[in-house]
Amino acid sequence: MSDSSSGSVPPHSVPPLSIPPLSIPPLSIPPQWVIEKKRDKEVLSEEEIRGFIAGYTDGSIPDYQMAALAMAIYLNGMTFEETAFLTDAMMRSGELLDTSSLTRPKADKHSTGGIGDKVSLVLGPIAAACGLDVPMISGRGLGITGGTLDKFEAIPGYRTDLSEAEMIKVIQACGCSIVGQTRSLAPADKKLYGLRDVTATVPSIPLITASIMCKKLAEGIDSLVLDVKWGRGAFMKELDQARDLASNMVQVGRSMDKKVSAVITRMDQPLGRSAGNAVEVQESIDCLKGNGPEDLMEVTLALTAEMLVLSEVADSPEAALAQCQAAIDSGAALEKFRHMVELHGGNPAVIDDPTVMTAAQSIEPFAARNAGYVTDVDAEAIGRGVLVLGAGRTRAEDGVDHAVGVSQLVKAGEFVEAGQPLCLVHANPASQLEEAHDWFGKAFSLSDEAPESNASLSLITETLR
Ligand code: URA
């Protein structure tokens, strides 16, 4: 049952609802002079950054000059002010979502991504049930980390390609809409991210900051919580790198008058007990029914609570956590999920019957050879195994198999008998099952000795407020 009259939003039923891009004066100097300045470690001016990005967006500055500037930024960095101008210029390269018709505080979360990270599916509905409007523009999986859009698309009928106007209508009705990036949102980032990918310029703090923040700030939100992950299964392997990125993004957001905080979380083991697409939808629904795994719930509730505090819907993290828990216990958050799925054209029967999602042809246990205590489950190896099963993609243009993945993963600290499953492997004929098994074989470490109780260690390293 929905919490108001529902049904999916018909495509293109209302005119576009967005704020057009700013018109930026073109560069008054040749682009190579800007590249030269950054090559020589000089600081670029606001006009130079805005003019360069505007020229790259309209095609008057070619890829090779943008690639040269990206490499100069990669090598020589940017000051905080330059990064903020770059973020703003990229945000204004396209339309901004006009959220002025939304009446509740507008907040979102961004994660730098990890294995089994299904937090958005659970957090969006809880935040909506607690009084926020959540316009969440998400991405697809690439490499070993999954993407929120791929997970939602495992639900039959769920449309991730709503127009801005459709998205606003969904949020007005249920408080939350999770969609993909439209062509008109931050087009400079779309072009530049593809270029960075093939010019070895992705791992640069100013470029990552501008890329992530320009898309999130184009959503027209008041508050943003960042989940910056570090560890084996994360983009940032070291804590110091994660801290640098988090603090850069927080400062840039604040300089643009947004309330921003960052929660730095560990990503060494998969989050929750599943990795894939349909299997993660099912686990997310379990979370909303109050049966989520402890690690996943810890991260989800901490991030949602931070959104409530930033939005001044709760006056302390403790009060916010209690509100989130109440939204789960009362069924209000599950109801928001059901309503959002319906409004996106998805089949809401998925909530009570996961078999409406296509299942894999074989679901077999991956068994322990010996008895022992699980001392480690390597997130990266699980991610690689799930990727070769077909749940992820190695190139942006590839499709994914929504049905494959792993479920019922054991956790560090648990004891298994020889022959007991370490996880269930969901595979289809196109899955590279042998290679996947090799990865799963590397992922699990067992020992005769009970590990020190690290299972109870918090995944939350620190919060930057
Ligand atoms: N995610 C993004 O959106 N951009 C980056 O540069 C890195 C991760």
Short mmCIF file of C-alpha atoms and ligand atoms in Angstrom, two decimals:
data_model
loop_
_atom_site.label_atom_id
_atom_site.label_comp_id
_atom_site.label_asym_id
_atom_site.label_seq_id
_atom_site.Cartn_x
_atom_site.Cartn_y
_atom_site.Cartn_z
CA MET A 1 0.00 0.00 0.00
CA SER A 2 1.34 3.46 -0.88
CA ASP A 3 1.30 6.52 1.33
CA SER A 4 -0.61 8.56 -1.25
CA SER A 5 -2.17 7.93 -4.61
CA SER A 6 0.56 6.54 -6.81
CA GLY A 7 1.47 4.98 -10.12
CA SER A 8 4.48 5.62 -12.30
CA VAL A 9 5.14 9.07 -13.72
CA PRO A 10 4.34 8.99 -17.43
CA PRO A 11 7.39 9.93 -19.54
CA HIS A 12 7.74 13.64 -20.38
CA SER A 13 4.36 14.57 -18.86
CA VAL A 14 5.55 17.98 -17.66
CA PRO A 15 7.90 20.59 -19.11
CA PRO A 16 11.60 20.57 -18.09
CA LEU A 17 12.29 21.97 -14.67
CA SER A 18 15.81 23.21 -14.61
CA ILE A 19 17.91 26.34 -14.49
CA PRO A 20 19.82 26.93 -17.76
CA PRO A 21 23.64 27.13 -17.81
CA LEU A 22 25.36 30.48 -17.25
CA SER A 23 26.72 32.14 -20.30
CA ILE A 24 30.49 32.45 -19.68
CA PRO A 25 32.70 34.80 -21.72
CA PRO A 26 35.22 32.87 -23.84
CA LEU A 27 38.91 32.81 -22.85
CA SER A 28 40.59 36.08 -23.76
CA ILE A 29 43.95 34.31 -24.17
CA PRO A 30 44.91 31.19 -26.18
CA PRO A 31 44.20 27.94 -24.22
CA GLN A 32 47.87 26.94 -24.41
CA TRP A 33 48.78 29.92 -22.23
CA VAL A 34 46.55 28.51 -19.47
CA ILE A 35 48.16 25.07 -19.87
CA GLU A 36 51.61 26.70 -19.76
CA LYS A 37 50.77 28.50 -16.48
CA LYS A 38 49.67 25.28 -14.77
CA ARG A 39 52.65 23.40 -16.23
CA ASP A 40 54.88 26.04 -14.58
CA LYS A 41 53.09 25.64 -11.22
CA GLU A 42 51.34 29.02 -11.35
CA VAL A 43 47.88 29.66 -9.94
CA LEU A 44 45.07 30.00 -12.51
CA SER A 45 42.56 32.83 -12.23
CA GLU A 46 38.80 32.38 -11.98
CA GLU A 47 38.36 33.74 -15.55
CA GLU A 48 40.95 31.33 -16.95
CA ILE A 49 39.31 28.31 -15.30
CA ARG A 50 35.76 29.31 -16.26
CA GLY A 51 36.76 30.22 -19.83
CA PHE A 52 38.68 26.95 -20.31
CA ILE A 53 35.80 24.78 -19.06
CA ALA A 54 33.22 26.72 -21.09
CA GLY A 55 35.39 26.30 -24.22
CA TYR A 56 35.86 22.58 -23.56
CA THR A 57 32.10 22.11 -23.06
CA ASP A 58 31.13 23.88 -26.30
CA GLY A 59 33.87 22.09 -28.26
CA SER A 60 35.97 25.17 -29.09
CA ILE A 61 38.77 23.77 -26.89
CA PRO A 62 39.70 20.27 -28.15
CA ASP A 63 40.29 17.11 -26.10
CA TYR A 64 44.07 17.30 -26.53
CA GLN A 65 44.28 20.70 -24.84
CA MET A 66 41.94 19.62 -22.03
CA ALA A 67 44.02 16.44 -21.59
CA ALA A 68 47.21 18.54 -21.33
CA LEU A 69 45.63 20.79 -18.70
CA ALA A 70 44.34 17.74 -16.77
CA MET A 71 47.85 16.28 -16.72
CA ALA A 72 49.32 19.61 -15.55
CA ILE A 73 46.72 19.68 -12.74
CA TYR A 74 47.47 16.04 -11.92
CA LEU A 75 51.20 16.81 -11.63
CA ASN A 76 51.10 20.25 -9.99
CA GLY A 77 47.80 20.28 -8.10
CA MET A 78 45.48 23.19 -7.51
CA THR A 79 44.94 25.58 -4.64
CA PHE A 80 41.70 25.32 -2.75
CA GLU A 81 40.33 28.43 -4.56
CA GLU A 82 41.22 27.02 -7.98
CA THR A 83 39.46 23.74 -7.09
CA ALA A 84 36.35 25.66 -6.00
CA PHE A 85 36.29 27.68 -9.28
CA LEU A 86 36.78 24.47 -11.27
CA THR A 87 33.88 22.80 -9.42
CA ASP A 88 31.60 25.78 -9.95
CA ALA A 89 32.56 26.08 -13.63
CA MET A 90 31.84 22.37 -14.21
CA MET A 91 28.56 22.56 -12.27
CA ARG A 92 27.41 25.53 -14.40
CA SER A 93 28.46 23.86 -17.68
CA GLY A 94 24.92 22.45 -17.82
CA GLU A 95 21.52 22.89 -16.28
CA LEU A 96 20.91 22.91 -12.54
CA LEU A 97 18.01 20.98 -11.08
CA ASP A 98 15.39 23.52 -9.99
CA THR A 99 14.27 22.23 -6.61
CA SER A 100 12.52 25.46 -5.56
CA SER A 101 9.12 23.72 -5.56
CA LEU A 102 10.27 21.24 -2.90
CA THR A 103 9.21 22.30 0.57
CA ARG A 104 11.27 20.08 2.89
CA PRO A 105 15.03 20.31 3.52
CA LYS A 106 16.84 18.94 0.48
CA ALA A 107 19.73 16.61 1.21
CA ASP A 108 21.76 13.89 -0.44
CA LYS A 109 24.64 11.50 0.15
CA HIS A 110 27.56 10.57 -2.08
CA SER A 111 29.81 7.55 -1.64
CA THR A 112 33.18 7.06 -3.27
CA GLY A 113 32.05 3.44 -3.73
CA GLY A 114 32.90 -0.01 -2.52
CA ILE A 115 32.01 -3.69 -2.76
CA GLY A 116 28.46 -4.50 -1.66
CA ASP A 117 27.74 -0.80 -1.07
CA LYS A 118 23.96 -0.68 -1.29
CA VAL A 119 23.61 2.16 1.23
CA SER A 120 21.74 4.53 -1.14
CA LEU A 121 18.87 2.06 -1.58
CA VAL A 122 18.28 1.99 2.17
CA LEU A 123 19.28 5.55 3.10
CA GLY A 124 17.07 7.38 0.57
CA PRO A 125 13.78 5.93 1.86
CA ILE A 126 14.79 6.29 5.54
CA ALA A 127 15.77 9.95 5.01
CA ALA A 128 12.48 10.61 3.18
CA ALA A 129 10.53 8.95 6.00
CA CYS A 130 12.33 11.25 8.47
CA GLY A 131 11.25 14.43 6.68
CA LEU A 132 13.85 15.13 3.98
CA ASP A 133 13.54 15.53 0.23
CA VAL A 134 16.24 13.47 -1.48
CA PRO A 135 17.01 14.24 -5.15
CA MET A 136 19.67 11.58 -5.71
CA ILE A 137 21.52 11.42 -9.02
CA SER A 138 23.53 8.21 -9.04
CA GLY A 139 25.94 6.38 -11.27
CA ARG A 140 26.53 2.98 -12.81
CA GLY A 141 29.15 0.52 -11.68
CA LEU A 142 32.57 0.52 -13.30
CA GLY A 143 35.30 -2.02 -12.51
CA ILE A 144 34.94 -3.82 -9.21
CA THR A 145 32.56 -1.36 -7.55
CA GLY A 146 28.85 -1.65 -8.29
CA GLY A 147 26.51 1.20 -9.15
CA THR A 148 23.19 2.17 -7.60
CA LEU A 149 21.46 2.49 -11.00
CA ASP A 150 22.39 -1.07 -12.00
CA LYS A 151 20.89 -2.31 -8.74
CA PHE A 152 17.59 -0.48 -9.21
CA GLU A 153 17.37 -1.70 -12.79
CA ALA A 154 17.25 -5.26 -11.44
CA ILE A 155 13.68 -4.37 -10.40
CA PRO A 156 11.43 -5.01 -13.41
CA GLY A 157 10.18 -1.74 -14.91
CA TYR A 158 12.19 0.65 -12.68
CA ARG A 159 13.13 3.68 -14.81
CA THR A 160 16.37 5.44 -13.93
CA ASP A 161 16.04 7.86 -16.87
CA LEU A 162 13.39 10.22 -15.51
CA SER A 163 13.52 13.81 -16.78
CA GLU A 164 14.22 16.53 -14.21
CA ALA A 165 10.51 17.40 -14.14
CA GLU A 166 9.51 13.78 -13.56
CA MET A 167 12.07 13.47 -10.80
CA ILE A 168 10.68 16.54 -9.01
CA LYS A 169 7.15 15.09 -9.24
CA VAL A 170 8.33 11.83 -7.67
CA ILE A 171 10.04 13.71 -4.82
CA GLN A 172 6.94 15.81 -4.23
CA ALA A 173 4.93 12.59 -3.92
CA CYS A 174 7.25 10.42 -1.85
CA GLY A 175 10.33 12.44 -0.78
CA CYS A 176 12.95 10.51 -2.73
CA SER A 177 13.90 9.83 -6.33
CA ILE A 178 17.03 7.95 -7.41
CA VAL A 179 17.89 8.46 -11.09
CA GLY A 180 20.81 8.61 -13.53
CA GLN A 181 22.68 11.68 -14.72
CA THR A 182 20.82 13.43 -17.53
CA ARG A 183 22.72 14.72 -20.54
CA SER A 184 22.09 18.29 -19.45
CA LEU A 185 23.62 17.93 -15.95
CA ALA A 186 27.33 18.86 -15.65
CA PRO A 187 28.20 17.93 -19.27
CA ALA A 188 31.79 19.16 -18.75
CA ASP A 189 32.29 16.38 -16.21
CA LYS A 190 30.85 13.73 -18.51
CA LYS A 191 33.39 14.69 -21.22
CA LEU A 192 36.29 15.26 -18.85
CA TYR A 193 35.80 12.04 -16.84
CA GLY A 194 35.97 9.98 -20.06
CA LEU A 195 39.12 11.85 -21.07
CA ARG A 196 40.78 11.40 -17.66
CA ASP A 197 40.06 7.70 -17.81
CA VAL A 198 42.22 7.31 -20.95
CA THR A 199 44.93 9.86 -20.06
CA ALA A 200 45.94 8.50 -16.63
CA THR A 201 44.63 11.59 -14.84
CA VAL A 202 41.86 10.11 -12.66
CA PRO A 203 43.70 9.94 -9.29
CA SER A 204 44.05 13.68 -8.67
CA ILE A 205 42.40 15.20 -5.59
CA PRO A 206 41.35 18.52 -7.25
CA LEU A 207 40.00 16.72 -10.33
CA ILE A 208 38.11 14.12 -8.27
CA THR A 209 36.75 16.82 -5.95
CA ALA A 210 35.45 18.93 -8.84
CA SER A 211 34.05 15.87 -10.64
CA ILE A 212 32.08 14.56 -7.65
CA MET A 213 30.99 17.90 -6.21
CA CYS A 214 29.88 19.49 -9.49
CA LYS A 215 27.34 16.72 -10.06
CA LYS A 216 26.04 16.66 -6.49
CA LEU A 217 25.77 20.45 -6.20
CA ALA A 218 23.87 20.62 -9.52
CA GLU A 219 21.07 18.71 -7.74
CA GLY A 220 19.93 21.88 -5.97
CA ILE A 221 20.42 20.46 -2.47
CA ASP A 222 20.99 22.33 0.83
CA SER A 223 23.06 19.60 2.53
CA LEU A 224 25.37 16.81 1.45
CA VAL A 225 26.94 13.96 3.38
CA LEU A 226 29.98 12.30 1.82
CA ASP A 227 30.92 8.69 2.51
CA VAL A 228 34.64 8.60 1.74
CA LYS A 229 35.82 5.01 1.82
CA TRP A 230 39.34 3.78 2.36
CA GLY A 231 40.92 0.34 2.35
CA ARG A 232 41.48 -2.63 0.06
CA GLY A 233 38.08 -2.51 -1.65
CA ALA A 234 38.06 1.29 -2.05
CA PHE A 235 39.32 3.80 -4.58
CA MET A 236 41.49 5.36 -1.82
CA LYS A 237 43.69 2.65 -0.33
CA GLU A 238 45.23 4.84 2.40
CA LEU A 239 43.55 6.78 5.21
CA ASP A 240 45.58 9.94 4.51
CA GLN A 241 44.36 10.03 0.90
CA ALA A 242 40.77 9.60 2.06
CA ARG A 243 41.20 12.40 4.61
CA ASP A 244 42.63 14.75 1.97
CA LEU A 245 39.82 14.06 -0.46
CA ALA A 246 37.15 14.36 2.25
CA SER A 247 38.47 17.66 3.56
CA ASN A 248 38.80 19.12 0.05
CA MET A 249 35.24 18.17 -0.84
CA VAL A 250 33.84 19.49 2.45
CA GLN A 251 35.62 22.84 2.04
CA VAL A 252 34.58 23.24 -1.60
CA GLY A 253 30.94 22.50 -0.71
CA ARG A 254 31.00 24.97 2.16
CA SER A 255 32.56 27.67 0.00
CA MET A 256 29.50 27.22 -2.23
CA ASP A 257 27.17 27.81 0.74
CA LYS A 258 26.15 24.19 1.24
CA LYS A 259 26.13 22.29 4.50
CA VAL A 260 28.57 19.43 3.98
CA SER A 261 30.13 16.80 6.21
CA ALA A 262 32.14 13.68 5.45
CA VAL A 263 32.13 10.30 7.15
CA ILE A 264 35.32 8.33 6.49
CA THR A 265 34.53 4.60 6.49
CA ARG A 266 36.55 1.41 6.10
CA MET A 267 36.14 -0.77 3.02
CA ASP A 268 38.29 -3.86 3.51
CA GLN A 269 35.49 -6.43 3.60
CA PRO A 270 32.30 -6.34 1.53
CA LEU A 271 29.53 -4.24 3.06
CA GLY A 272 26.69 -6.55 4.09
CA ARG A 273 26.36 -10.14 2.94
CA SER A 274 25.76 -9.75 -0.79
CA ALA A 275 27.41 -8.26 -3.87
CA GLY A 276 25.76 -8.02 -7.28
CA ASN A 277 22.54 -6.35 -8.37
CA ALA A 278 19.31 -8.26 -7.64
CA VAL A 279 20.93 -9.83 -4.57
CA GLU A 280 21.73 -6.35 -3.24
CA VAL A 281 18.17 -5.13 -3.86
CA GLN A 282 16.93 -8.06 -1.81
CA GLU A 283 19.37 -7.29 1.01
CA SER A 284 18.36 -3.61 0.96
CA ILE A 285 14.71 -4.58 1.36
CA ASP A 286 15.72 -6.81 4.30
CA CYS A 287 17.41 -3.75 5.86
CA LEU A 288 14.24 -1.70 5.48
CA LYS A 289 12.30 -4.54 7.11
CA GLY A 290 14.64 -4.35 10.11
CA ASN A 291 16.71 -7.42 9.22
CA GLY A 292 19.86 -5.80 7.84
CA PRO A 293 23.39 -6.99 8.65
CA GLU A 294 25.12 -5.06 11.42
CA ASP A 295 27.97 -3.55 9.35
CA LEU A 296 25.70 -2.31 6.59
CA MET A 297 23.22 -0.86 9.06
CA GLU A 298 25.98 0.90 11.02
CA VAL A 299 27.20 2.78 7.93
CA THR A 300 23.71 3.44 6.56
CA LEU A 301 22.33 4.79 9.83
CA ALA A 302 25.41 6.94 10.53
CA LEU A 303 25.16 8.59 7.10
CA THR A 304 21.39 9.07 7.26
CA ALA A 305 21.65 10.50 10.78
CA GLU A 306 24.32 12.94 9.57
CA MET A 307 21.91 14.10 6.84
CA LEU A 308 19.21 14.74 9.47
CA VAL A 309 21.61 16.69 11.69
CA LEU A 310 22.96 18.82 8.81
CA SER A 311 19.39 19.53 7.70
CA GLU A 312 18.44 20.50 11.28
CA VAL A 313 15.68 17.91 11.36
CA ALA A 314 17.43 16.40 14.40
CA ASP A 315 19.49 18.27 16.95
CA SER A 316 22.06 15.57 17.73
CA PRO A 317 23.43 12.43 16.08
CA GLU A 318 21.81 10.36 18.86
CA ALA A 319 18.36 11.89 18.25
CA ALA A 320 18.84 11.43 14.51
CA LEU A 321 19.75 7.75 14.93
CA ALA A 322 16.62 7.22 17.02
CA GLN A 323 14.49 8.83 14.28
CA CYS A 324 16.04 6.59 11.62
CA GLN A 325 15.43 3.49 13.74
CA ALA A 326 11.81 4.54 14.35
CA ALA A 327 11.30 4.99 10.57
CA ILE A 328 12.42 1.39 10.07
CA ASP A 329 10.50 -0.05 13.04
CA SER A 330 7.23 1.63 12.02
CA GLY A 331 7.51 0.42 8.41
CA ALA A 332 7.50 4.06 7.17
CA ALA A 333 10.88 3.71 5.42
CA LEU A 334 9.83 0.47 3.67
CA GLU A 335 6.66 2.22 2.54
CA LYS A 336 8.74 5.06 1.04
CA PHE A 337 10.80 2.49 -0.88
CA ARG A 338 7.65 0.82 -2.20
CA HIS A 339 6.16 4.13 -3.27
CA MET A 340 9.38 5.30 -4.95
CA VAL A 341 9.67 2.01 -6.88
CA GLU A 342 6.05 2.35 -8.04
CA LEU A 343 6.49 5.98 -9.11
CA HIS A 344 9.57 5.00 -11.11
CA GLY A 345 7.50 2.38 -12.98
CA GLY A 346 9.01 -0.55 -11.06
CA ASN A 347 7.12 -3.57 -9.79
CA PRO A 348 6.49 -2.98 -6.06
CA ALA A 349 5.73 -6.69 -5.59
CA VAL A 350 9.52 -7.04 -5.27
CA ILE A 351 9.17 -5.99 -1.62
CA ASP A 352 7.36 -9.18 -0.64
CA ASP A 353 8.44 -11.42 -3.48
CA PRO A 354 12.07 -11.10 -4.70
CA THR A 355 11.35 -13.72 -7.39
CA VAL A 356 9.82 -10.95 -9.53
CA MET A 357 13.48 -10.13 -10.29
CA THR A 358 15.15 -12.45 -12.78
CA ALA A 359 17.08 -15.15 -10.93
CA ALA A 360 20.37 -16.70 -12.04
CA GLN A 361 20.22 -20.16 -13.60
CA SER A 362 22.43 -21.69 -10.93
CA ILE A 363 22.72 -20.81 -7.25
CA GLU A 364 25.42 -22.98 -5.70
CA PRO A 365 27.34 -22.82 -2.44
CA PHE A 366 31.03 -21.95 -2.48
CA ALA A 367 32.10 -24.32 0.26
CA ALA A 368 34.89 -24.12 2.85
CA ARG A 369 37.55 -26.81 2.33
CA ASN A 370 38.40 -26.94 6.02
CA ALA A 371 36.68 -25.98 9.23
CA GLY A 372 37.86 -22.75 10.86
CA TYR A 373 37.23 -19.22 11.95
CA VAL A 374 36.87 -16.69 9.16
CA THR A 375 39.66 -14.16 9.71
CA ASP A 376 39.22 -12.11 6.55
CA VAL A 377 36.97 -11.63 3.53
CA ASP A 378 38.90 -9.58 0.97
CA ALA A 379 36.51 -7.04 -0.60
CA GLU A 380 38.66 -6.56 -3.69
CA ALA A 381 38.79 -10.31 -4.46
CA ILE A 382 35.02 -10.62 -3.97
CA GLY A 383 34.55 -7.58 -6.24
CA ARG A 384 36.72 -9.17 -8.96
CA GLY A 385 34.85 -12.48 -8.69
CA VAL A 386 31.47 -10.76 -8.96
CA LEU A 387 32.75 -8.73 -11.94
CA VAL A 388 33.72 -11.87 -13.90
CA LEU A 389 30.38 -13.47 -13.06
CA GLY A 390 28.96 -10.57 -15.11
CA ALA A 391 27.45 -8.29 -12.44
CA GLY A 392 29.76 -5.38 -13.31
CA ARG A 393 31.40 -3.85 -16.35
CA THR A 394 34.97 -3.13 -17.40
CA ARG A 395 34.00 -0.51 -20.03
CA ALA A 396 31.38 2.20 -19.51
CA GLU A 397 29.41 1.06 -22.58
CA ASP A 398 29.02 -2.60 -21.43
CA GLY A 399 25.80 -4.03 -20.00
CA VAL A 400 25.49 -5.98 -16.75
CA ASP A 401 23.76 -9.20 -15.75
CA HIS A 402 21.41 -8.19 -12.94
CA ALA A 403 20.86 -11.76 -11.73
CA VAL A 404 24.42 -12.84 -10.90
CA GLY A 405 26.50 -12.17 -7.79
CA VAL A 406 27.07 -13.59 -4.32
CA SER A 407 24.80 -13.76 -1.28
CA GLN A 408 24.99 -15.10 2.26
CA LEU A 409 28.66 -14.10 2.56
CA VAL A 410 30.24 -15.12 5.84
CA LYS A 411 31.79 -12.40 8.00
CA ALA A 412 35.12 -12.26 9.81
CA GLY A 413 34.83 -13.85 13.24
CA GLU A 414 32.28 -16.49 12.18
CA PHE A 415 33.06 -20.22 12.38
CA VAL A 416 32.40 -22.58 9.48
CA GLU A 417 32.58 -26.37 9.30
CA ALA A 418 34.34 -28.05 6.35
CA GLY A 419 31.87 -28.17 3.45
CA GLN A 420 29.72 -25.33 4.77
CA PRO A 421 29.07 -22.43 2.38
CA LEU A 422 31.26 -19.33 2.57
CA CYS A 423 28.75 -17.72 0.20
CA LEU A 424 26.19 -18.63 -2.45
CA VAL A 425 27.29 -18.01 -6.03
CA HIS A 426 24.53 -16.89 -8.44
CA ALA A 427 25.75 -17.61 -11.98
CA ASN A 428 24.46 -17.75 -15.56
CA PRO A 429 25.91 -19.63 -18.57
CA ALA A 430 27.85 -16.49 -19.66
CA SER A 431 29.51 -16.16 -16.23
CA GLN A 432 33.21 -17.00 -16.09
CA LEU A 433 32.58 -19.32 -13.21
CA GLU A 434 36.01 -20.90 -12.98
CA GLU A 435 37.75 -17.53 -12.81
CA ALA A 436 35.17 -16.32 -10.30
CA HIS A 437 35.88 -19.35 -8.10
CA ASP A 438 39.61 -18.55 -8.25
CA TRP A 439 38.87 -15.09 -6.90
CA PHE A 440 36.55 -16.41 -4.20
CA GLY A 441 39.23 -18.94 -3.24
CA LYS A 442 41.60 -15.99 -2.62
CA ALA A 443 38.98 -13.91 -0.82
CA PHE A 444 38.37 -16.02 2.29
CA SER A 445 41.02 -16.59 4.97
CA LEU A 446 40.32 -19.15 7.70
CA SER A 447 42.26 -20.04 10.83
CA ASP A 448 42.04 -22.61 13.63
CA GLU A 449 42.36 -19.81 16.14
CA ALA A 450 39.42 -17.60 16.97
CA PRO A 451 40.36 -14.06 15.83
CA GLU A 452 40.46 -11.22 18.31
CA SER A 453 37.00 -9.81 18.27
CA ASN A 454 37.50 -7.47 15.30
CA ALA A 455 33.97 -8.21 14.08
CA SER A 456 32.73 -5.65 16.55
CA LEU A 457 35.13 -2.92 15.35
CA SER A 458 33.30 0.09 13.99
CA LEU A 459 33.60 0.73 10.25
CA ILE A 460 33.44 4.47 10.90
CA THR A 461 36.94 5.90 11.13
CA GLU A 462 36.02 9.55 11.66
CA THR A 463 33.56 12.26 10.73
CA LEU A 464 34.56 15.69 9.37
CA ARG A 465 31.96 18.20 10.45
N1 URA B 1 33.83 9.55 -9.17
C1 URA B 1 33.56 10.64 -9.93
O1 URA B 1 32.40 10.96 -10.18
N2 URA B 1 34.60 11.35 -10.39
C2 URA B 1 35.88 11.05 -10.14
O2 URA B 1 36.76 11.75 -10.58
C3 URA B 1 36.15 9.91 -9.35
C4 URA B 1 35.10 9.17 -8.88
#
